[in-house]
Structure formats: C-alpha cells, structure tokens
CSV table of C-alpha atoms and ligand atoms in Angstrom, one decimal:
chain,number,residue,atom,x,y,z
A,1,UNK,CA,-22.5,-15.2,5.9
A,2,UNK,CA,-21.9,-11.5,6.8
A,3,UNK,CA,-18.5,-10.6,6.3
A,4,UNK,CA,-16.6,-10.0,9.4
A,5,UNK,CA,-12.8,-9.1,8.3
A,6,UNK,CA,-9.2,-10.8,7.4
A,7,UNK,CA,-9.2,-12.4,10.6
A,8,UNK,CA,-12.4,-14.1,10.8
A,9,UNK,CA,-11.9,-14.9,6.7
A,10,UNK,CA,-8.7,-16.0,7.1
A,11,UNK,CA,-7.4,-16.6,10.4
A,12,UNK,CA,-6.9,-20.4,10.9
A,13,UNK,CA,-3.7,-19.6,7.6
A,14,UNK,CA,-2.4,-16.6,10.1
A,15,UNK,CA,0.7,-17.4,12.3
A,16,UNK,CA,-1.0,-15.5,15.1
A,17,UNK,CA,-0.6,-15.7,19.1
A,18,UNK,CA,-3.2,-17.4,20.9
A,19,UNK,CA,-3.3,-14.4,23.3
A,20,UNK,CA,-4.8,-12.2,20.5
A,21,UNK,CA,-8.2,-10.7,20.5
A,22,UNK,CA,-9.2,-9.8,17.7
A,23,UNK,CA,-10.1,-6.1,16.6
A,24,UNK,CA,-11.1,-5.7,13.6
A,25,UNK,CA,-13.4,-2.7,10.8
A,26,UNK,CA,-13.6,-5.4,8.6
A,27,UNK,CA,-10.8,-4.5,6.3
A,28,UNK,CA,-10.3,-7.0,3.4
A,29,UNK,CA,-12.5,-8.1,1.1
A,30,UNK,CA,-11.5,-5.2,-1.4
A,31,UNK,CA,-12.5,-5.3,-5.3
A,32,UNK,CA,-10.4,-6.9,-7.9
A,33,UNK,CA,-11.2,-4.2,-10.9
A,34,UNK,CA,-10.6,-5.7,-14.2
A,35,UNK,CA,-9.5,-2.9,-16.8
A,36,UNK,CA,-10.5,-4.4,-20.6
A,37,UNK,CA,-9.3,-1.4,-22.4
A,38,UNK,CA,-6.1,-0.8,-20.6
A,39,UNK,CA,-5.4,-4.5,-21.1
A,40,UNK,CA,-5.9,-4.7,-24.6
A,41,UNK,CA,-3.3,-1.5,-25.2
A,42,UNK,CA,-0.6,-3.6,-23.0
A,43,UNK,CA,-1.7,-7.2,-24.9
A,44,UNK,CA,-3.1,-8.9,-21.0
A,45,UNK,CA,-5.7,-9.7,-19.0
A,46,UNK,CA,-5.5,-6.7,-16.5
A,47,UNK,CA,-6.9,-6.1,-12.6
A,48,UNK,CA,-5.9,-3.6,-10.5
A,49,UNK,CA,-6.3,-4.8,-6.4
A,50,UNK,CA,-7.6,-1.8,-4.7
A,51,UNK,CA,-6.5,-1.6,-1.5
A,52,UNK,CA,-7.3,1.8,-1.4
A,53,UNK,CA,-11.1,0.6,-0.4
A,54,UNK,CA,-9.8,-0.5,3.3
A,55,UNK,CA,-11.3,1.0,5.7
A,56,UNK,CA,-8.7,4.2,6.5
A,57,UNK,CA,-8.5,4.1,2.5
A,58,UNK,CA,-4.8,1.6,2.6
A,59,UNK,CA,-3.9,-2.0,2.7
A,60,UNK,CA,-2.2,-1.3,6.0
A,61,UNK,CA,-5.4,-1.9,7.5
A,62,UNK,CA,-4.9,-6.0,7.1
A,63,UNK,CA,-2.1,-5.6,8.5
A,64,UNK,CA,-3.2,-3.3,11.5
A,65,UNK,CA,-5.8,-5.7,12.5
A,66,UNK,CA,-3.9,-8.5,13.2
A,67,UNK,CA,-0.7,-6.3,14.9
A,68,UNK,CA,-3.3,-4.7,17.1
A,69,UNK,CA,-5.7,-7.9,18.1
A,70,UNK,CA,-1.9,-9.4,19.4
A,71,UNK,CA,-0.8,-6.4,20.7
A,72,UNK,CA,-4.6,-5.5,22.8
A,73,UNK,CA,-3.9,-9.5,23.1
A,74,UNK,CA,-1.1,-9.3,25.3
A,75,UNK,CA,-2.1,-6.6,27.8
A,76,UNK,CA,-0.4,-3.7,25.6
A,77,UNK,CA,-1.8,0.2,26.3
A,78,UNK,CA,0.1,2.1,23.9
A,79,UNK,CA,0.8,1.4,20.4
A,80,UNK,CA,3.8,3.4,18.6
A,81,UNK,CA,4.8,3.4,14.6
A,82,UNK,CA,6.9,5.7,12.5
A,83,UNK,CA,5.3,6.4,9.0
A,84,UNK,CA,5.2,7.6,6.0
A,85,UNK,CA,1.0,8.4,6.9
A,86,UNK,CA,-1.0,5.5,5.4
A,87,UNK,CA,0.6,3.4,8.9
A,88,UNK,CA,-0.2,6.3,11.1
A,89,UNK,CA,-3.8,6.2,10.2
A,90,UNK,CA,-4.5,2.6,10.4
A,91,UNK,CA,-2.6,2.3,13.2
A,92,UNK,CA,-5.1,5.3,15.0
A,93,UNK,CA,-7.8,3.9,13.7
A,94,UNK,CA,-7.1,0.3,15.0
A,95,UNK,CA,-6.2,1.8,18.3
A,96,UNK,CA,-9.5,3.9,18.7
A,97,UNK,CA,-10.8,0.7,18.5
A,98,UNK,CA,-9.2,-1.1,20.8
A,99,UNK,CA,-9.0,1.3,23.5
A,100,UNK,CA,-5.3,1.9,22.8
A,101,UNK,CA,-3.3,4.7,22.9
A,102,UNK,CA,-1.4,5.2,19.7
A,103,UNK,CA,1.7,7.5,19.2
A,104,UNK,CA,2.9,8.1,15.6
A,105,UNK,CA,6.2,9.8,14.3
A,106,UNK,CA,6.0,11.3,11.0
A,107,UNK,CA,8.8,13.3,9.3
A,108,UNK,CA,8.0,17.0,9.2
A,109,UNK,CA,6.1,18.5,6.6
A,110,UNK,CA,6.1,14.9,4.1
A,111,UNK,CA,3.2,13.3,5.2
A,112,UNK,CA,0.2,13.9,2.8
A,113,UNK,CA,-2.7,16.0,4.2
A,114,UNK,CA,-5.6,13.0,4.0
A,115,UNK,CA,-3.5,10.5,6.1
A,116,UNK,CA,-2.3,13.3,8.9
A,117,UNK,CA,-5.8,14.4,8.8
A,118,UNK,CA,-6.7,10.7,9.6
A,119,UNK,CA,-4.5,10.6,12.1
A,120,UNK,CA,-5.7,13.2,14.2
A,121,UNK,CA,-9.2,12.4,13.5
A,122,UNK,CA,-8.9,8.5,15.1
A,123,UNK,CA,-7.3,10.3,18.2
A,124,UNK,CA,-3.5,9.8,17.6
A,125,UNK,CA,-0.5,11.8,19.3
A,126,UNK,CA,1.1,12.8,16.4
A,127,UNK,CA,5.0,13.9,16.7
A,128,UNK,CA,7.2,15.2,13.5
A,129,UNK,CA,10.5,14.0,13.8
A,130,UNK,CA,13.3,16.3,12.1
A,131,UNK,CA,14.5,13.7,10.0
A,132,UNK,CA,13.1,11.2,7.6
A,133,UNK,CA,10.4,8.1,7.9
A,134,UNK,CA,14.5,6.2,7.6
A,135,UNK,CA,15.3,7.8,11.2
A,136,UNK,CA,11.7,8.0,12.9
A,137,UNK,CA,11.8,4.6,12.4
A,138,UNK,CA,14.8,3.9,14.4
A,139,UNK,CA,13.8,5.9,17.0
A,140,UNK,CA,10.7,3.7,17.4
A,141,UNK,CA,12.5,0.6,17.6
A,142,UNK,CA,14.7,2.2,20.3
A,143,UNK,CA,11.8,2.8,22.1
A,144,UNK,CA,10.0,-0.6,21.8
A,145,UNK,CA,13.1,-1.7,23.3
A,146,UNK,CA,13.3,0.7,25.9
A,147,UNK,CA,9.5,0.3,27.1
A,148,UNK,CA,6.6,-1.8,27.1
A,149,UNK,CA,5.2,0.4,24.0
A,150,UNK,CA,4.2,-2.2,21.3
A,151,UNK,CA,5.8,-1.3,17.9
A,152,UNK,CA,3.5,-2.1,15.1
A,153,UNK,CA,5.5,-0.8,11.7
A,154,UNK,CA,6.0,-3.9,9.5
A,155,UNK,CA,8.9,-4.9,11.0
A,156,UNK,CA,6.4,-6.2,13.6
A,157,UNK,CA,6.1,-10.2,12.1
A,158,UNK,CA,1.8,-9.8,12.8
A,159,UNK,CA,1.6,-7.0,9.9
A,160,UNK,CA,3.3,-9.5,7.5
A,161,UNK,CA,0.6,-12.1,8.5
A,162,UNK,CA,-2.2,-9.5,8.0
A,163,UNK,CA,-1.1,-8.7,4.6
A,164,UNK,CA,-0.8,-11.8,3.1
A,165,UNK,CA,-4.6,-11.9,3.1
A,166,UNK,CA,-4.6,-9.6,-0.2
A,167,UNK,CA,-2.7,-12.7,-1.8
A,168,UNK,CA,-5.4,-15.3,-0.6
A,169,UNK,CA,-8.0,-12.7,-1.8
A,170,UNK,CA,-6.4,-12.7,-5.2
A,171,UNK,CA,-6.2,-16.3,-5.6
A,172,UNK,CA,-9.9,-16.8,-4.5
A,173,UNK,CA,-11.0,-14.6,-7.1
A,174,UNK,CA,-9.0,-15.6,-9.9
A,175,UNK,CA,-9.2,-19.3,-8.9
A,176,UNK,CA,-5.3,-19.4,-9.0
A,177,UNK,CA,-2.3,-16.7,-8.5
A,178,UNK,CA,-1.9,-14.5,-11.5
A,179,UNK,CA,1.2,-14.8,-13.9
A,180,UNK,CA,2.2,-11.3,-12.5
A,181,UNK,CA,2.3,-9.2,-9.5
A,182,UNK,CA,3.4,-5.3,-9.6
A,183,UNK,CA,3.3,-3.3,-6.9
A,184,UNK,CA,5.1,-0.5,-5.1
A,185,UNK,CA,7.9,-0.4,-2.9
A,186,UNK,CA,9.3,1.1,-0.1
A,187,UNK,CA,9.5,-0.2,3.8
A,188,UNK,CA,9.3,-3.5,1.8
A,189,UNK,CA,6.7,-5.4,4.3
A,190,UNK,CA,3.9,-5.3,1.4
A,191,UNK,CA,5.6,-7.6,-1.0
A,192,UNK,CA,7.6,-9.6,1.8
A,193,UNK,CA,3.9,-10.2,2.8
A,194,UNK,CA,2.4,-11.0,-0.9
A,195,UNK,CA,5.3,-13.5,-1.7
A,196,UNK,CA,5.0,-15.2,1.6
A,197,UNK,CA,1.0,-15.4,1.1
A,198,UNK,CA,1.4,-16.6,-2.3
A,199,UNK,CA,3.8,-19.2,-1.4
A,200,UNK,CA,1.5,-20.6,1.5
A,201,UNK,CA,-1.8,-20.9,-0.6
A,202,UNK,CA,-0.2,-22.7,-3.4
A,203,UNK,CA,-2.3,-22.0,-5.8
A,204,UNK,CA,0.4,-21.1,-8.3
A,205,UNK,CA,3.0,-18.2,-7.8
A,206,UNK,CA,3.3,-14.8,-9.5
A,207,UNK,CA,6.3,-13.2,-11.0
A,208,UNK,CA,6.8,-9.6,-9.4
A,209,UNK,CA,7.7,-6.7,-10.0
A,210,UNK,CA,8.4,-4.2,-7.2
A,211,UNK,CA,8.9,-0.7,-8.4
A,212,UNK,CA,10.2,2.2,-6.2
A,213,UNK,CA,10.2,5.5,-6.6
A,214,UNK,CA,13.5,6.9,-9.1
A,215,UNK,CA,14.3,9.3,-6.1
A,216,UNK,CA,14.2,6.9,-3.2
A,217,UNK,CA,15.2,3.6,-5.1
A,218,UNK,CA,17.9,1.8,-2.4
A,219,UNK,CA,17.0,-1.4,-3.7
A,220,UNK,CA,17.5,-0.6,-7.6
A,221,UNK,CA,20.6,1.2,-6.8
A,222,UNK,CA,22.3,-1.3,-4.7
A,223,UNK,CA,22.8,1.2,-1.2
A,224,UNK,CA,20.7,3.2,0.9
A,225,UNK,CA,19.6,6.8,-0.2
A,226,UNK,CA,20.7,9.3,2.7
A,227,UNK,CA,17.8,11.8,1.5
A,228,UNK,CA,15.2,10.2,-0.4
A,229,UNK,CA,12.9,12.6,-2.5
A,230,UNK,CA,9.8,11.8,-4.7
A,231,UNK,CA,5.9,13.2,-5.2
A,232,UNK,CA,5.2,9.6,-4.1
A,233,UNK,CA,5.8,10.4,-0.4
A,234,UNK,CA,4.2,7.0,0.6
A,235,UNK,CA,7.4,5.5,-0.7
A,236,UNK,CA,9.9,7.9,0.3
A,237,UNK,CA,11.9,5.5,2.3
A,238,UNK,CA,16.3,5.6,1.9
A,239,UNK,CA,16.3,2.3,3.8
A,240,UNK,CA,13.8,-0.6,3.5
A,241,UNK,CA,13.5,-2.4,7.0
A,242,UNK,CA,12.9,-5.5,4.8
A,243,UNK,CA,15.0,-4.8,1.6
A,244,UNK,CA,16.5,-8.5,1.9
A,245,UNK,CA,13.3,-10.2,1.7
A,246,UNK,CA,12.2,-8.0,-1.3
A,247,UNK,CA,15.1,-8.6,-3.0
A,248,UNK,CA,14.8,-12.4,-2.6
A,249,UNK,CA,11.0,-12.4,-3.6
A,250,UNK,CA,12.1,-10.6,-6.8
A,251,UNK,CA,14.7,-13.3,-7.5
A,252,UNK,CA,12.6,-16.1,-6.4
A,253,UNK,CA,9.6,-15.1,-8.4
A,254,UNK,CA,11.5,-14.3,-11.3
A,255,UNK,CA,10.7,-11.0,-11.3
A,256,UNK,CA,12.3,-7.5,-10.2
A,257,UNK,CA,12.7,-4.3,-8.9
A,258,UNK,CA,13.0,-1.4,-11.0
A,259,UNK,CA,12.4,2.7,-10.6
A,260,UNK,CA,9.9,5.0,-12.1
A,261,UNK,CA,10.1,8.9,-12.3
A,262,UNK,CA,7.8,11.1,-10.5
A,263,UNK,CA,6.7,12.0,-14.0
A,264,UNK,CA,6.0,8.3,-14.9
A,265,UNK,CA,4.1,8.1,-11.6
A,266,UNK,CA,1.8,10.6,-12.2
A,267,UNK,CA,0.8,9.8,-15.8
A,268,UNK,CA,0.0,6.5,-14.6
A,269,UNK,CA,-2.1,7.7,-12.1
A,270,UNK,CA,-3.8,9.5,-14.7
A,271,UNK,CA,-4.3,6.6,-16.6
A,272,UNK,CA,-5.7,4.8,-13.8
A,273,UNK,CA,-8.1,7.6,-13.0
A,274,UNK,CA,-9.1,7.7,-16.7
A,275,UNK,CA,-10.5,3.9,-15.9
A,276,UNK,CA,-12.3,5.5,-12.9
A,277,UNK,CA,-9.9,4.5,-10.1
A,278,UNK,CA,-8.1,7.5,-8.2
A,279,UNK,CA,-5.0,6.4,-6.1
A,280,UNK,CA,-2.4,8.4,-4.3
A,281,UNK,CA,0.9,8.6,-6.2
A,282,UNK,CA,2.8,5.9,-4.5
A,283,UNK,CA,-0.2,3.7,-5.4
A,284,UNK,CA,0.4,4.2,-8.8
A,285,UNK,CA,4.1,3.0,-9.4
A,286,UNK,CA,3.1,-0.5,-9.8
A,287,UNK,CA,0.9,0.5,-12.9
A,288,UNK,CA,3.6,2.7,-14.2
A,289,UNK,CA,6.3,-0.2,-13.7
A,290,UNK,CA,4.3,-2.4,-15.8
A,291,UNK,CA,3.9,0.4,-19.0
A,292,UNK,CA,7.8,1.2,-18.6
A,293,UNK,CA,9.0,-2.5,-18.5
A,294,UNK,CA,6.4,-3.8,-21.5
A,295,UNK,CA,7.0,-0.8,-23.5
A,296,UNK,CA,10.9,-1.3,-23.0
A,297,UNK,CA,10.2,-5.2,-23.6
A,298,UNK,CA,11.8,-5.9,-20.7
A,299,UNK,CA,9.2,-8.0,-19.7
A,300,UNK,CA,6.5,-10.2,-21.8
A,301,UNK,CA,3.1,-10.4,-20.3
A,302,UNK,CA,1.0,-10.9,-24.0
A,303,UNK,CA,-1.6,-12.9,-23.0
A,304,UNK,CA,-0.7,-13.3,-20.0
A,305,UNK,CA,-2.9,-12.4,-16.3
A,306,UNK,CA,-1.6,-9.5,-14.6
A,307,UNK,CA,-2.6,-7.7,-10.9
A,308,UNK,CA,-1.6,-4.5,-10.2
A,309,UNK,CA,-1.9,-3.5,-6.6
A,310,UNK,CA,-2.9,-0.1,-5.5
A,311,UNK,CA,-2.0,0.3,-2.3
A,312,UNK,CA,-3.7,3.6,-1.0
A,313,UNK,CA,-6.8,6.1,-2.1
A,314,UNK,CA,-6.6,9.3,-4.4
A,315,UNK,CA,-8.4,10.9,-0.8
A,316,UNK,CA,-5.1,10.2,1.1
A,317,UNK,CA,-3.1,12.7,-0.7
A,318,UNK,CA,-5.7,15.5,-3.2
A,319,UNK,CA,-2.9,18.0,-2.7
A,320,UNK,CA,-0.8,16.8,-6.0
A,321,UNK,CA,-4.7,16.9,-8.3
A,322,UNK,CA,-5.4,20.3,-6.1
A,323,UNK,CA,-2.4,22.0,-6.9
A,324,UNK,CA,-2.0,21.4,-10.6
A,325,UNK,CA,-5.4,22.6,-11.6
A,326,UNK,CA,-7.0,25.8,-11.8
A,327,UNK,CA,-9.7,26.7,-9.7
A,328,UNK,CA,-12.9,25.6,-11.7
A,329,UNK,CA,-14.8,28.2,-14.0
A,330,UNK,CA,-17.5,30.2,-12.4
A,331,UNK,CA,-20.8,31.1,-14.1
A,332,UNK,CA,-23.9,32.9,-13.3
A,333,UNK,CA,-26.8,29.9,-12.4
A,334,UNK,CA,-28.4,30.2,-15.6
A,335,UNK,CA,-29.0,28.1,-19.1
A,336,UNK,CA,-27.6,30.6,-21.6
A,337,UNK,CA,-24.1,30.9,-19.4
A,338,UNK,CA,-23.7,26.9,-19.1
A,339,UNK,CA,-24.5,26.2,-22.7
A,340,UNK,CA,-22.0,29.2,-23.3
A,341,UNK,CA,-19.4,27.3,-21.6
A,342,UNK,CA,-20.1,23.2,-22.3
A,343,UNK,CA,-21.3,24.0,-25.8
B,401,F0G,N1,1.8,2.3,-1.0
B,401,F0G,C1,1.4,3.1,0.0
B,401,F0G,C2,0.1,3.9,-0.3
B,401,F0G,C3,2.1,3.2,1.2
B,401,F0G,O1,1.6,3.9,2.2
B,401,F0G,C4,3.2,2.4,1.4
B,401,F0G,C5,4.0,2.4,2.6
B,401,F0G,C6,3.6,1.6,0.3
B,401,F0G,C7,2.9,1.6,-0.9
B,401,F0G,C8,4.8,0.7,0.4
B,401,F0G,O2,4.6,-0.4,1.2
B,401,F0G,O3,6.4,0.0,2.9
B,401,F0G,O4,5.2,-2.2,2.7
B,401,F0G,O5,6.8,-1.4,0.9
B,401,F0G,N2,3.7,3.2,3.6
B,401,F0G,C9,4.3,3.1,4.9
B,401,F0G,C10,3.6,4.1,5.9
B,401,F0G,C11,5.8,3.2,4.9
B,401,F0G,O6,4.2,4.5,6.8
B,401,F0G,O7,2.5,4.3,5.7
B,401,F0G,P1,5.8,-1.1,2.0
C-alpha cells in the first residue's frame, strides 16, 4: 500500500480527537541508517534515526501533523508557536496546507538561516521576539489563553502523540526497542514523546540518554539557565516546558541526561557526516553523548543495539560548515590545471 503518513500508519495507537481531519505530507517513514564502522570503534550494533528526512527536513513534522489535523479539526484559523526554527517551519508548512494561518516567534538573530528561510517560504508571519525561545514561549501561551489562536509548541498534548510514531517506527524495524536511545534535548517534548511511545508498544524499552547542550543544560545542572548559549541553536532552551517528564524518562529508563560542548558537538557531526549523514548541530548531541559517556565508561553498550536519533537536516543550518571553510580553489577549465591540483 502507498504510504500515506503517521496518521494513516499509526493513527488507531494516537490519543487523537475525533474532531480531527487529518492533514498530512506524509512525514514518517524515515530511514533507520545502520553505521558498521562507527559501531565496531564504540563495540555495538549502531543506527542513527534520521529524522532529518521529514518533509521540512525535522521530526517536528510527526508531530505537526497530528497538532494541526486537531487543530484544522476544531474550526481553528490561526496557528501560533514560539521556536527555536525547526517548529516554525513545520508548523508553516502544516498550515499552508491546511489553509491556516500560522504566526511564529523566533528570538532575534538565533534562528538558523534554512529553517527561517522555511518559514517564510510556507507563508508564515514571522516575529523576532527580544528575548529568548524561554520567553517567546510564554508569550505564546499568554496568547492561546487570551484568544482563540491554537498553540501548537509541544506543550500542546497532540505533538507528543505525533512523535511517538518515530518509537513505533523503531520497533517495527528492529522487531523490538533497542537497548539504547540517545538523543538531544531541549524543550524536552521529543524524548517525553519517545518514552511514552516506547512504553505503549511494548515491545521492550530502551535506556536513554538525553544530552543537552553544555551551554544551555537546565536539566544537568539542576535550575534554569537565564541566558542559554550554544552553536547548537536548536537546543538553546534555559527552561524545558517538559523538563519533569524528561527527567523521569531518564530515571525510569535507567538512563540520563548529560552535557556536551559545542566542540564535542561539532566533531560528532563530523563523524556523522564522514558516514554520509549531514545533521545540524543540535542533531548531533545525541551521537556525541554516546562517544563521551562510552569513552568515559560511564555507560556499557558492548554488544549491545543502540539508536541514535538525529533530529534535523545538515540543510537547516549550512551557516556553521559555510563559515569555517575557505571558499573552494578556483582553476582554469582545463586537464593540466585539475591534475595540477588533485594529483
Ligand atoms: N533537535 C532539533 C533539530 C530541534 O529543532 C529540537 C527542538 C530538538 C532537537 C529538541 O527537541 O525540544 O523536543 O527537546 N526544537 C524546537 C524548535 C525547540 O522550536 O524547533 P525537544
């Protein structure tokens, strides 16, 4: 059968409202990329999800689908998130779709140039808020509130639902959860949603490790981080709307949640696009998690199965390659001058 997104995949395990119509691009359904050699250095059977392959290039897209089918659903005309970018875009995108009109709050100047870009493309009022993704967000809810504006940031029940998919996805493929899960954190709705889908299948249960960003780590250190910097700006959140539930799906899985450096980051998203997969920065933390905590034999995964979730594309955010390289060597269009320079 033609494949026809989440909600037609999955839709009889979503907890969604009857009054929902479902609008979908067919997100879902995205590659589970084993990676032998990487595996064999770090003693497991590696896979990296890539989520990055949704349709606006994140796994916010699973979610979008099933916020927005409820929310076009109910008679909603206007759609409203704060975000990072990779929510902005899905949420546009989703929108465009349904006919909706979609308002998104970034904070000024953060927001990587592929998912703003997206943004604008699918039609979205885009507004920079003087403040961070922490404080857009509160202004959103306010609003919701206020009007009949439908709020569709994770904090909306409907996104969990929509992500939980990826979990079902990972189970069908590997005919059973794998022994870990490691993936990034930072409005903490992804791994609320991965635990939660884990748990319903019941196909066995992962240990996980959620790994923030050194910079913007509220859940390693204990508090919220007033002003929250990394390179990963995906994840550059002081105040995780859903912090509790990560915390207990760390505790429950017997797993946890540590920090990476920006320089950690990026060297494991060189690694991952040495295997051929290019992810935005943020995307990468789970991967670099997994190095730091085997290396420091923190935790043991020998032999073990191990799914490492990348959340967005290398597209979303070309600014961090772009602005480390030098512009690429320029030679007259004949033989002699590129033997001269590959030889
Ligand atoms: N990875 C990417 C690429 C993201 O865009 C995000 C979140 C995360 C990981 C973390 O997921 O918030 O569920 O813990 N981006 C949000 C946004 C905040 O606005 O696009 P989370």
């Amino acid at each position: 059968m033609i494949y026809q997104g989440i909600i037609h995949r999955y839709g009889h395990l979503l907890d969604l409202p009857a009054h929902s119509k479902t609008v979908s691009l067919l997100e879902g359904n995205t590659p589970l990329i084993p990676l032998p050699r990487l595996g064999k250095e770090l003693n497991c059977e590696l896979y990296v999800k890539f989520e990055g392959l949704n349709p606006t290039g994140s796994f916010k897209d699973r979610g979008m689908t099933a916020a927005i089918s409820e929310a076009v659903g109910r008679g909603a005309e206007t759609v409203i998130c704060a975000s990072t970018g990779n929510t902005a875009a899905s949420a546009a995108a989703y929108a465009a779709r349904a006919g909706l009109r979609a308002i998104v709050l970034i904070p000024e100047g953060k927001v990587a140039i592929g998912k703003l870009a997206g943004a604008v493309a699918y039609g979205a009022q885009v507004i920079q808020v003087k403040g961070s993704f922490d404080e857009a967000l509160s202004l959103v809810v306010e609003i919701t509130q206020k009007t009949p504006i439908a709020l569709v940031n994770s904090i909306n029940p409907f996104r969990i639902e929509g992500q939980k998919t990826s979990a079902f996805e990972i189970c069908d493929d590997l005919t059973s959860a794998p022994d870990w899960l490691c993936l990034p954190v930072g409005n903490a709705g992804n791994i609320t949603s991965y635990w939660s889908g884990f748990k319903q299948y019941e196909e066995g249960l992962p240990q996980v490790l959620g790994v923030q960003a050194a910079g913007a780590a509220p859940l390693v250190l204990g508090h919220p981080v007033a002003k929250p910097e990394t390179i990963a700006t995906a994840i550059r959140i002081g105040k995780p709307a859903r912090g509790e539930q990560a915390l207990s799906a760390a505790e429950e899985s017997n797993g946890k949640i540590i920090a990476v450096t920006d320089e950690e980051i990026l060297l494991a998203q060189k690694i991952l696009a040495g295997e051929g997969i290019w992810v935005e920065p943020a995307s990468a933390t789970g991967l670099a998690g997994l190095i730091i905590e085997t290396a420091r034999r923190s935790i043991n995964v020998k032999g073990k199965r191990v799914v490492v979730v990348c959340t967005g594309h290398g597209l979303k955010d070309p600014s961090v390659i772009t602005e480390s390289f030098e512009s690429p060597e320029i030679i007259p269009a004949t033989y002699d001058a590129l033997i001269g320079v590959i030889a």
